[in-house]
Coordinates of C-alpha atoms in Angstrom, one line a residue:
X611 CA -55.7 2.9 -14.7
X612 CA -57.6 -0.1 -13.4
X613 CA -56.9 -3.5 -14.8
X614 CA -59.9 -4.5 -16.9
X615 CA -58.9 -8.1 -17.2
X616 CA -60.0 -11.0 -15.0
X617 CA -59.8 -10.4 -11.3
X618 CA -56.3 -11.1 -10.1
X619 CA -57.4 -13.0 -7.0
X620 CA -59.0 -15.9 -8.9
X621 CA -56.9 -18.8 -7.8
X622 CA -58.5 -21.3 -10.3
X623 CA -57.8 -18.7 -13.0
X624 CA -54.2 -18.6 -11.9
X625 CA -53.8 -22.4 -12.3
X626 CA -55.3 -22.1 -15.7
X627 CA -52.6 -19.6 -16.6
X628 CA -50.0 -22.2 -15.6
X629 CA -50.9 -24.9 -18.1
X630 CA -47.4 -24.4 -19.4
X631 CA -46.3 -26.2 -16.2
X632 CA -49.0 -28.7 -15.8
X633 CA -49.1 -30.0 -19.3
X634 CA -45.4 -30.9 -19.4
X635 CA -45.7 -32.5 -15.9
X636 CA -48.5 -34.7 -17.2
X637 CA -46.6 -35.6 -20.3
X638 CA -43.4 -36.4 -18.5
X639 CA -45.4 -38.5 -16.0
X640 CA -46.8 -40.5 -18.9
X641 CA -43.3 -40.9 -20.4
X642 CA -41.6 -41.8 -17.2
X643 CA -44.1 -44.4 -16.1
X644 CA -44.2 -46.0 -19.6
X645 CA -40.4 -46.2 -19.6
X646 CA -40.4 -47.8 -16.1
X647 CA -42.6 -50.6 -17.5
X648 CA -39.6 -51.7 -19.4
X649 CA -38.1 -53.1 -16.1
X650 CA -40.6 -56.0 -15.8
X651 CA -40.4 -56.6 -19.6
X652 CA -36.6 -56.8 -19.2
X653 CA -36.9 -59.4 -16.5
X654 CA -39.3 -61.5 -18.6
X655 CA -37.0 -61.3 -21.6
X656 CA -34.1 -62.5 -19.5
X657 CA -36.0 -65.5 -18.2
X658 CA -37.7 -66.3 -21.5
X659 CA -35.0 -65.5 -24.1
X660 CA -31.5 -65.0 -22.5
X661 CA -31.4 -67.9 -20.1
X662 CA -32.8 -70.6 -22.5
X663 CA -30.5 -69.5 -25.4
X664 CA -27.5 -68.5 -23.3
X665 CA -27.2 -65.5 -25.6
X666 CA -24.8 -62.9 -24.2
X667 CA -25.4 -60.6 -27.1
X668 CA -29.1 -60.5 -26.4
X669 CA -28.4 -59.8 -22.7
X670 CA -26.1 -56.9 -23.6
X671 CA -28.5 -55.4 -26.1
X672 CA -31.4 -55.7 -23.6
X673 CA -29.3 -54.3 -20.8
X674 CA -28.2 -51.3 -22.8
X675 CA -31.8 -50.7 -23.9
X676 CA -33.2 -50.8 -20.3
X677 CA -30.3 -48.7 -19.1
X678 CA -31.2 -46.0 -21.6
X679 CA -34.9 -46.2 -20.6
X680 CA -34.0 -45.9 -16.9
X681 CA -31.8 -42.9 -17.6
X682 CA -34.6 -41.2 -19.6
X683 CA -37.1 -42.0 -16.9
X684 CA -34.8 -40.5 -14.2
X685 CA -34.4 -37.3 -16.2
X686 CA -38.1 -37.0 -16.8
X687 CA -38.8 -37.5 -13.1
X688 CA -36.2 -34.9 -12.2
X689 CA -37.6 -32.4 -14.7
X690 CA -41.2 -32.8 -13.6
X691 CA -40.2 -32.5 -9.9
X692 CA -38.4 -29.2 -10.7
X693 CA -41.4 -28.0 -12.7
X694 CA -43.8 -28.7 -9.8
X695 CA -41.5 -26.8 -7.4
X696 CA -41.4 -23.9 -9.8
X697 CA -45.2 -24.0 -10.2
X698 CA -45.7 -24.0 -6.5
X699 CA -43.4 -21.0 -6.1
X700 CA -45.0 -19.1 -9.0
X701 CA -48.6 -19.7 -7.8
X702 CA -47.7 -18.8 -4.2
X703 CA -45.8 -15.7 -5.3
X704 CA -48.6 -14.6 -7.6
X705 CA -51.3 -15.1 -4.9
X706 CA -49.3 -13.7 -2.0
X707 CA -49.9 -10.0 -2.8
X708 CA -53.7 -10.3 -3.2
X709 CA -54.1 -12.8 -0.4
X710 CA -52.1 -11.0 2.2
X711 CA -53.6 -7.6 1.2
X712 CA -57.1 -9.1 1.5
X713 CA -56.1 -10.8 4.8
X714 CA -54.9 -7.6 6.3
X715 CA -58.2 -6.0 5.4
X716 CA -60.1 -8.8 6.9
X717 CA -61.7 -9.1 10.3
X718 CA -59.3 -9.3 13.3
X719 CA -55.6 -10.3 13.5
X720 CA -56.3 -13.9 12.5
X721 CA -57.1 -13.1 8.9
X722 CA -53.5 -12.3 7.7
X723 CA -52.1 -15.2 9.7
X724 CA -54.7 -17.5 8.1
X725 CA -53.9 -16.2 4.6
X726 CA -50.2 -16.7 5.1
X727 CA -50.7 -20.2 6.5
X728 CA -53.0 -21.1 3.6
X729 CA -50.4 -19.9 1.1
X730 CA -47.8 -22.2 2.7
X731 CA -50.2 -25.1 2.6
X732 CA -50.9 -24.7 -1.1
X733 CA -47.2 -24.2 -1.9
X734 CA -46.1 -27.3 0.1
X735 CA -48.7 -29.5 -1.4
X736 CA -48.0 -28.5 -5.0
X737 CA -44.2 -29.0 -4.4
X738 CA -44.6 -32.2 -2.4
X739 CA -44.7 -35.8 -3.4
X740 CA -48.4 -36.1 -3.0
X741 CA -49.0 -33.8 -6.0
X742 CA -46.7 -36.0 -8.1
X743 CA -48.6 -39.1 -6.8
X744 CA -51.8 -37.6 -8.4
X745 CA -50.0 -37.7 -11.8
X746 CA -48.7 -41.2 -11.1
X747 CA -51.9 -42.8 -9.9
X748 CA -53.5 -43.4 -13.4
X749 CA -50.3 -45.3 -14.4
X750 CA -50.4 -47.3 -11.2
X751 CA -53.8 -48.5 -12.4
X752 CA -52.2 -49.4 -15.7
X753 CA -49.7 -51.5 -14.0
X754 CA -52.5 -53.4 -12.2
X755 CA -54.2 -53.9 -15.6
X756 CA -51.0 -55.3 -17.0
X757 CA -50.7 -57.8 -14.1
X758 CA -54.3 -58.8 -14.8
X759 CA -53.5 -59.3 -18.5
X760 CA -50.6 -61.6 -17.4
X761 CA -53.2 -63.6 -15.5
X762 CA -56.6 -62.6 -14.0
X763 CA -55.9 -64.4 -10.8
X764 CA -52.8 -62.2 -10.2
X765 CA -54.8 -59.1 -11.0
X766 CA -57.4 -60.1 -8.4
X767 CA -54.7 -60.6 -5.8
X768 CA -53.2 -57.2 -6.6
X769 CA -56.5 -55.4 -6.6
X770 CA -57.5 -56.8 -3.2
X771 CA -54.1 -56.0 -1.7
X772 CA -54.2 -52.4 -3.1
X773 CA -57.7 -51.9 -1.5
X774 CA -56.5 -53.2 1.9
X775 CA -53.5 -51.0 1.7
X776 CA -55.6 -47.9 0.9
X777 CA -58.0 -48.7 3.8
X778 CA -55.1 -49.1 6.2
X779 CA -53.5 -45.8 5.1
X780 CA -56.8 -44.0 5.4
X781 CA -57.4 -45.4 8.9
X782 CA -53.9 -44.3 10.0
X783 CA -54.4 -40.9 8.3
X784 CA -57.7 -40.3 10.2
X785 CA -56.1 -41.3 13.5
X786 CA -53.1 -39.0 12.9
X787 CA -55.4 -36.2 11.7
X788 CA -57.4 -36.2 14.9
X789 CA -54.3 -36.1 17.0
X790 CA -52.9 -33.3 14.9
X791 CA -56.1 -31.3 15.2
X792 CA -56.0 -31.7 19.0
X793 CA -52.3 -30.6 18.9
X794 CA -53.3 -27.4 17.0
X795 CA -56.1 -26.6 19.5
X796 CA -53.7 -27.1 22.5
X797 CA -51.0 -25.1 20.8
X798 CA -53.5 -22.3 20.0
X799 CA -54.6 -22.2 23.7
X800 CA -51.1 -22.2 24.9
X801 CA -50.1 -19.4 22.5
X802 CA -53.1 -17.3 23.6
X803 CA -52.2 -17.8 27.3
X804 CA -48.6 -16.9 26.8
X805 CA -49.6 -13.8 24.7
X806 CA -52.1 -12.6 27.2
X807 CA -49.6 -13.3 30.1
X808 CA -46.9 -11.3 28.2
X809 CA -49.3 -8.4 27.7
X810 CA -50.4 -8.2 31.4
X811 CA -47.8 -10.1 33.4
X812 CA -47.2 -7.2 35.8
X813 CA -50.8 -7.4 37.1
X814 CA -50.7 -11.1 37.4
X815 CA -47.4 -11.0 39.3
X816 CA -48.8 -8.3 41.6
X817 CA -52.0 -10.4 42.3
X818 CA -50.2 -13.7 42.7
X819 CA -51.5 -15.2 39.5
X820 CA -48.2 -16.7 38.3
X821 CA -48.8 -20.1 40.0
X822 CA -52.2 -20.5 38.4
X823 CA -50.9 -19.6 34.9
X824 CA -48.0 -22.1 35.4
X825 CA -50.4 -24.8 36.4
X826 CA -52.6 -24.2 33.4
X827 CA -49.6 -24.2 31.0
X828 CA -48.2 -27.4 32.6
X829 CA -51.6 -29.1 32.2
X830 CA -51.8 -28.2 28.6
X831 CA -48.2 -29.3 28.1
X832 CA -49.2 -32.7 29.5
X833 CA -52.2 -32.8 27.2
X834 CA -49.9 -32.0 24.3
X835 CA -47.5 -34.8 25.1
X836 CA -50.4 -37.2 25.3
X837 CA -51.6 -36.1 21.8
X838 CA -48.0 -36.3 20.5
X839 CA -47.9 -39.9 21.7
X840 CA -51.2 -40.7 19.9
X841 CA -49.9 -39.2 16.7
X842 CA -46.6 -41.1 17.1
X843 CA -48.6 -44.4 17.7
X844 CA -50.7 -43.7 14.6
X845 CA -47.6 -43.1 12.5
X846 CA -45.9 -46.3 13.8
X847 CA -49.1 -48.2 13.2
X848 CA -49.3 -46.9 9.6
X849 CA -45.7 -47.8 8.9
X850 CA -46.0 -51.3 10.4
X851 CA -49.3 -52.1 8.6
X852 CA -48.1 -50.7 5.3
X853 CA -44.8 -52.6 5.4
X854 CA -46.6 -55.8 6.5
X855 CA -49.3 -55.5 3.8
X856 CA -46.8 -54.8 1.1
X857 CA -44.6 -57.7 2.1
X858 CA -47.7 -60.0 2.3
X859 CA -49.0 -58.9 -1.0
X860 CA -45.6 -59.3 -2.7
X861 CA -45.2 -62.8 -1.3
X862 CA -48.8 -63.7 -2.4
X863 CA -48.2 -62.4 -5.9
X864 CA -44.8 -64.3 -6.1
X865 CA -46.4 -67.5 -4.8
X866 CA -49.4 -67.1 -7.1
X867 CA -47.2 -66.5 -10.2
X868 CA -44.9 -69.4 -9.3
X869 CA -47.9 -71.7 -8.9
X870 CA -49.3 -70.5 -12.3
X871 CA -45.8 -71.1 -13.8
X872 CA -45.8 -74.6 -12.5
X873 CA -49.2 -75.1 -14.0
X874 CA -47.7 -73.6 -17.2
X875 CA -50.4 -70.9 -17.2
X876 CA -47.8 -68.2 -17.4
X877 CA -44.1 -68.0 -18.5
X878 CA -41.5 -68.3 -15.7
X879 CA -40.4 -64.7 -16.4
X880 CA -43.8 -63.5 -15.2
X881 CA -42.8 -64.3 -11.6
X882 CA -40.3 -61.5 -11.5
X883 CA -42.3 -59.2 -13.8
X884 CA -45.4 -59.4 -11.6
X885 CA -43.3 -58.5 -8.5
X886 CA -41.8 -55.5 -10.2
X887 CA -45.1 -54.3 -11.6
X888 CA -46.7 -54.8 -8.1
X889 CA -44.1 -52.5 -6.5
X890 CA -44.7 -50.0 -9.2
X891 CA -48.4 -50.1 -8.8
X892 CA -48.6 -49.9 -5.0
X893 CA -46.1 -46.9 -4.6
X894 CA -48.3 -44.1 -5.9
X895 CA -51.5 -45.6 -4.5
X896 CA -50.0 -45.8 -1.0
X897 CA -48.6 -42.3 -1.3
X898 CA -51.9 -40.9 -2.5
X899 CA -53.9 -42.6 0.3
X900 CA -51.4 -41.5 3.0
X901 CA -51.4 -37.9 1.7
X902 CA -55.2 -37.7 0.9
X903 CA -55.9 -35.4 3.9
X904 CA -53.1 -33.2 2.8
X905 CA -54.8 -32.8 -0.5
X906 CA -58.1 -32.1 1.3
X907 CA -56.4 -29.5 3.5
X908 CA -54.8 -27.9 0.5
X909 CA -58.2 -27.8 -1.3
X910 CA -59.8 -26.1 1.7
X911 CA -56.9 -23.6 1.9
X912 CA -57.4 -23.0 -1.8
X913 CA -61.1 -22.2 -1.4
X914 CA -60.5 -19.9 1.5
X915 CA -57.9 -17.9 -0.5
X916 CA -60.2 -17.9 -3.5
X917 CA -63.0 -16.4 -1.4
X918 CA -60.7 -14.0 0.3
X919 CA -59.1 -12.6 -2.8
X920 CA -62.4 -12.5 -4.6
X921 CA -64.0 -10.1 -2.1
X922 CA -65.1 -6.8 -3.4
X923 CA -62.7 -4.9 -1.1
X924 CA -59.8 -6.4 -2.9
X925 CA -60.8 -5.3 -6.4
X926 CA -59.2 -2.4 -8.2
X927 CA -61.2 0.8 -7.7
X928 CA -61.5 4.1 -9.6
X929 CA -59.8 7.1 -8.0
X930 CA -62.4 9.5 -6.5
X931 CA -62.2 13.3 -6.1
X932 CA -60.4 14.6 -3.0
X933 CA -62.4 14.0 0.2
X934 CA -64.5 16.8 1.5
X935 CA -65.8 15.0 4.6
X936 CA -69.6 14.8 4.1
X937 CA -70.6 11.7 6.1
X938 CA -73.9 9.9 5.6
X939 CA -75.1 6.9 7.6
X940 CA -78.3 5.1 6.5
X941 CA -80.0 2.4 8.6
X942 CA -76.8 0.8 9.7
X943 CA -76.7 -2.5 11.7
X944 CA -73.8 -4.6 12.9
X945 CA -72.9 -7.8 14.6
X946 CA -69.8 -10.0 15.0
X947 CA -70.1 -13.3 13.3
X948 CA -73.1 -14.9 11.6
X949 CA -75.3 -15.4 14.7
X950 CA -74.0 -13.0 17.3
X951 CA -76.3 -10.3 18.9
X952 CA -76.8 -7.0 17.1
X953 CA -74.5 -4.5 18.6
X954 CA -75.7 -1.6 16.5
X955 CA -79.0 -1.1 14.7
X956 CA -81.2 1.6 13.3
X957 CA -78.5 4.2 12.9
X958 CA -79.2 7.0 10.4
X959 CA -77.6 10.5 10.5
X960 CA -75.5 12.9 8.4
X961 CA -72.5 15.1 9.3
X962 CA -71.5 17.9 6.9
X963 CA -68.0 18.5 5.7
X964 CA -65.9 20.3 8.3
X965 CA -68.4 19.5 11.1
X966 CA -67.8 17.6 14.3
X967 CA -69.9 14.6 15.6
X968 CA -69.6 13.5 19.2
X969 CA -70.6 10.0 20.2
X970 CA -71.6 9.4 23.8
X971 CA -73.2 6.6 25.8
X972 CA -72.8 4.2 28.7
X973 CA -70.1 1.5 28.7
X974 CA -71.0 -1.2 26.2
X975 CA -73.4 1.1 24.3
X976 CA -71.5 0.6 21.0
X977 CA -69.3 3.7 20.7
X978 CA -66.1 2.0 19.8
X979 CA -67.9 -0.3 17.4
X980 CA -69.5 2.7 15.8
X981 CA -66.1 4.3 15.3
X982 CA -64.8 1.1 13.7
X983 CA -67.6 1.1 11.2
X984 CA -67.2 4.8 10.4
X985 CA -63.5 4.2 9.9
X986 CA -64.1 1.4 7.4
X987 CA -62.3 -1.1 9.7
X988 CA -65.5 -3.2 9.9
X989 CA -68.3 -3.4 7.2
X990 CA -71.9 -3.1 8.4
X991 CA -74.1 -6.2 7.9
X992 CA -76.9 -3.9 6.9
X993 CA -77.3 -0.3 5.7
X994 CA -74.8 2.1 4.1
X995 CA -72.0 4.4 5.2
X996 CA -70.9 6.9 2.7
X997 CA -68.3 9.7 2.6
X998 CA -68.9 12.3 -0.1
X999 CA -71.6 10.1 -1.6
X1000 CA -69.2 7.1 -2.1
X1001 CA -69.4 3.9 -0.1
X1002 CA -66.3 3.4 2.1
X1003 CA -65.5 0.2 0.2
X1004 CA -65.4 2.2 -3.1
X1005 CA -62.5 4.4 -2.0
X1006 CA -59.0 3.2 -3.3
X1007 CA -56.9 2.1 -0.3
X1008 CA -54.1 4.6 -0.8
X1009 CA -56.5 7.5 -1.3
X1010 CA -58.6 6.5 1.7
X1011 CA -55.4 6.3 3.8
X1012 CA -54.4 9.8 2.9
X1013 CA -57.9 11.1 3.6
X1014 CA -58.5 9.5 7.1
X1015 CA -57.0 9.7 10.5
X1016 CA -58.1 7.1 13.1
X1017 CA -57.2 6.5 16.7
X1018 CA -59.0 3.5 18.1
X1019 CA -59.4 3.1 21.9
X1020 CA -57.0 0.2 21.9
X1021 CA -54.2 0.6 19.3
X1022 CA -50.7 -0.8 18.6
X1023 CA -47.4 0.9 18.0
X1024 CA -45.3 -1.3 15.7
X1025 CA -41.6 -2.2 15.6
X1026 CA -40.0 0.6 13.7
X1027 CA -38.9 4.2 14.3
X1028 CA -41.2 6.8 15.8
X1029 CA -41.2 8.6 12.5
X1030 CA -42.2 5.4 10.6
X1031 CA -45.1 4.8 13.0
X1032 CA -46.4 8.4 12.7
X1033 CA -46.0 8.2 8.9
X1034 CA -48.0 4.9 8.9
X1035 CA -44.9 3.1 7.4
X1036 CA -45.2 4.9 4.1
X1037 CA -42.4 7.1 2.8
X1038 CA -41.5 9.4 5.7
X1039 CA -42.2 13.1 5.1
X1040 CA -40.0 14.6 7.9
X1041 CA -41.9 17.9 7.9
X1042 CA -45.3 16.3 8.0
X1043 CA -44.2 13.9 10.8
X1044 CA -42.9 16.8 13.0
X1045 CA -46.0 18.9 12.3
X1046 CA -48.3 16.0 13.3
X1047 CA -46.3 15.4 16.5
X1048 CA -46.4 19.1 17.4
X1049 CA -50.2 19.1 16.7
X1050 CA -50.6 16.1 19.1
X1051 CA -48.3 17.6 21.7
X1052 CA -45.9 14.7 21.2
X1053 CA -42.9 16.6 19.8
X1054 CA -41.2 17.4 23.2
X1055 CA -41.7 13.9 24.6
X1056 CA -40.3 12.4 21.4
X1057 CA -37.2 14.5 21.6
X1058 CA -36.6 13.1 25.1
X1059 CA -36.3 9.5 23.6
X1060 CA -32.9 8.0 23.1
X1061 CA -32.8 8.7 19.3
X1062 CA -35.8 11.1 19.2
X1063 CA -37.8 10.4 16.0
X1064 CA -35.4 7.6 15.0
X1065 CA -36.0 5.6 18.2
X1066 CA -37.0 2.1 17.5
X1067 CA -40.3 1.3 19.2
X1068 CA -39.6 -2.4 18.9
X1069 CA -36.7 -2.1 21.3
X1070 CA -37.7 -4.2 24.4
X1071 CA -35.6 -1.9 26.6
X1072 CA -37.8 1.1 25.7
X1073 CA -40.6 1.8 28.1
X1074 CA -43.1 4.4 26.9
X1075 CA -45.7 5.7 29.3
X1076 CA -49.4 5.4 28.4
X1077 CA -49.6 9.1 27.8
X1078 CA -46.6 9.0 25.4
X1079 CA -48.1 6.2 23.5
X1080 CA -51.4 8.0 23.3
X1081 CA -49.8 11.2 21.9
X1082 CA -47.8 9.2 19.3
X1083 CA -51.1 7.5 18.3
X1084 CA -52.7 10.9 18.0
X1085 CA -49.8 12.1 15.9
X1086 CA -50.3 9.2 13.6
X1087 CA -54.0 10.1 13.2
X1088 CA -53.1 13.8 12.6
X1089 CA -50.4 12.9 9.9
X1090 CA -50.8 15.1 6.8
X1091 CA -53.9 16.7 8.4
X1092 CA -56.6 14.3 7.1
X1093 CA -60.0 15.5 5.9
X1094 CA -61.8 12.8 8.0
X1095 CA -60.7 12.2 11.6
X1096 CA -62.1 9.6 14.0
X1097 CA -60.9 9.6 17.7
X1098 CA -62.1 6.9 20.2
X1099 CA -61.5 8.1 23.7
X1100 CA -58.5 10.2 22.7
X1101 CA -58.0 11.7 26.2
X1102 CA -58.0 8.3 28.0
X1103 CA -54.3 8.5 29.1
X1104 CA -53.8 12.3 28.8
X1105 CA -53.3 14.8 31.6
X1106 CA -55.1 18.2 31.7
X1107 CA -52.3 20.0 29.8
X1108 CA -52.2 17.4 27.0
X1109 CA -56.0 17.5 26.8
X1110 CA -56.0 21.2 26.4
X1111 CA -53.4 20.8 23.6
X1112 CA -55.7 18.3 22.0
X1113 CA -58.6 20.7 22.1
X1114 CA -56.5 23.3 20.4
X1115 CA -55.4 20.8 17.7
X1116 CA -59.0 19.9 17.0
X1117 CA -59.9 23.5 16.7
X1118 CA -57.1 24.0 14.2
X1119 CA -58.1 20.9 12.2
X1120 CA -61.8 21.9 12.2
X1121 CA -60.9 25.3 11.0
X1122 CA -59.1 23.7 8.1
X1123 CA -62.3 21.8 7.1
X1124 CA -61.7 18.5 8.7
X1125 CA -64.7 16.4 9.5
X1126 CA -64.2 15.0 13.1
X1127 CA -65.9 12.1 14.9
X1128 CA -65.1 11.9 18.6
X1129 CA -66.2 9.2 21.1
X1130 CA -65.4 10.7 24.4
X1131 CA -66.5 11.5 27.9
X1132 CA -64.6 14.8 28.1
X1133 CA -66.9 17.8 28.1
X1134 CA -64.1 19.9 26.8
X1135 CA -64.1 17.8 23.6
X1136 CA -67.8 17.4 23.5
X1137 CA -68.3 21.2 23.3
X1138 CA -66.5 21.2 20.0
X1139 CA -69.3 19.1 18.5
X1140 CA -71.9 20.3 16.0
X1141 CA -73.8 17.1 16.4
X1142 CA -74.3 14.7 19.4
X1143 CA -75.1 11.0 19.0
X1144 CA -76.1 9.3 22.2
X1145 CA -76.1 5.5 21.9
X1146 CA -78.1 3.2 24.2
X1147 CA -77.6 -0.5 23.7
X1148 CA -76.6 0.0 20.1
X1149 CA -79.6 2.1 19.3
X1150 CA -79.6 5.9 18.7
X1151 CA -81.2 7.3 21.8
X1152 CA -80.6 10.9 20.8
X1153 CA -79.2 12.8 17.8
X1154 CA -78.9 16.5 18.4
X1155 CA -77.5 19.2 16.2
X1156 CA -76.2 22.7 16.4
X1157 CA -78.3 24.8 18.9
X1158 CA -79.6 21.8 20.8
X1159 CA -76.0 20.9 21.8
X1160 CA -75.7 23.8 24.3
X1161 CA -78.6 22.5 26.4
X1162 CA -76.9 19.2 26.7
X1163 CA -73.4 20.4 27.4
X1164 CA -74.0 23.4 29.6
X1165 CA -74.7 21.5 32.8
X1166 CA -71.6 19.3 32.4
X1167 CA -69.4 22.3 31.7
X1168 CA -70.8 24.1 34.7
X1169 CA -70.2 21.0 36.9
X1170 CA -66.5 20.8 35.8
X1171 CA -65.9 24.6 36.1
X1172 CA -67.5 25.0 39.6
X1173 CA -66.5 21.7 41.2
X1174 CA -63.4 21.3 43.4
X1175 CA -60.2 20.1 41.6
X1176 CA -60.6 16.6 43.0
X1177 CA -64.2 16.4 41.8
X1178 CA -63.6 17.6 38.3
X1179 CA -62.4 14.3 37.0
X1180 CA -65.5 12.7 38.4
X1181 CA -67.7 15.3 36.6
X1182 CA -65.7 14.8 33.5
X1183 CA -66.5 11.0 33.4
X1184 CA -70.1 11.2 34.7

């Protein structure tokens, strides 16, 4: 049953649910800061009462009292720090499920990484000192007000010094932030280069591209060192300016208080009291100014997570009847990003349950993009795609996963056993795994692996051929005989025997009532189709059904059948 309460992804709602943490932290901050104000009062009483009267009893009583106050302040500070750490862990844990789930459903591989990074930013900020500085800042202003009450002249000195300190911290933070942004850009480019090199290093080695890659990486490493120096200079500048301003302000306050004491405008005890109050006032202000961009970054991460977990695709959905496979596409259009060119547009067609649609077209016509949309991997920017009358977004994730099989043109096998990969990392059904492998023609090749179905595909010593990877990918798509199957160039790495097995498997699945969508250049696969969609620059150039298919496929089949063996592959890819 669906949860009828507020959406679980609302991050602001989550903080509202944790007032049992925030309220005590605010209360303990109030108590701790008020107790620490006893230190300057203690110094004033020593100068104004103990020293003039030479009263040891008064000194002992005051010392015991201030000791108790400091102990209480220490305990309150310890408790509120623990509460903030617990709050950070609780909020991050509560958000992680929805955020990572939504990130994995987002566009591209960056979405889950961004969601994970945003969770870490929110957690570190809530558990760090800058969050406590937010609670301490109002009481720092109270300390400045008390200094002004001791004498307005001292209050003016303190206020001016605090403003200068804030300005210096902001300037250093801006400098450091720019250097760190540059570091992130350089690190991102280096990581992308290393990733791409790792994925295709054999071709680069063969074509002598290693030296060029090495030069590029060394240049970026030098740029990174330069940016690290800039960030280090900024931090050193911030520390030096902060220390110098604090010392100057402290001396100015001490000198001003001493001059006022000589003029008998304040009591002698005010000299020490003002210095202690000044230290107490500047600490949170300096910390808040230095960590301001951390708060801004956490706020941006917070908003991204809130938007991500609030997407419609992340909400609980009602379970639907078992899929029958009736596919309806209405006026669909698609582009990547907000301002990219339209890759698909004006697509409207229907495929009945148990029927087969073939998608054809030149390179770049949009066949793979069409498959991604029909699989629900990408949402259209316009129009509607429905399976059995329900929008693809309305299908519960687990039910959709059991109903669909999808083999993209470029796919990944993950670290884990062969059986786990075929079972899509759900609970492994051994019989269903073997059945899917047999159907894809992968059973015999899998048995030749070191541990057969228990072979770890993440083992760097394991080298699968492209055909073996393709057959395991097909087995994953065939797992539990889905009712809705999408294959993008499934014969790309298959030989003739494997292609014939694939044709037989598709005949079997079609006879079982599976709706099949194939993007392929193989005439043997295209002849299975009940409908043919030909794309031209993202537009539907032709949509043929049933009897009209024979007129399209007969010339290609004749060409493959009558051509010499060496020419059949050329006819197949024409």
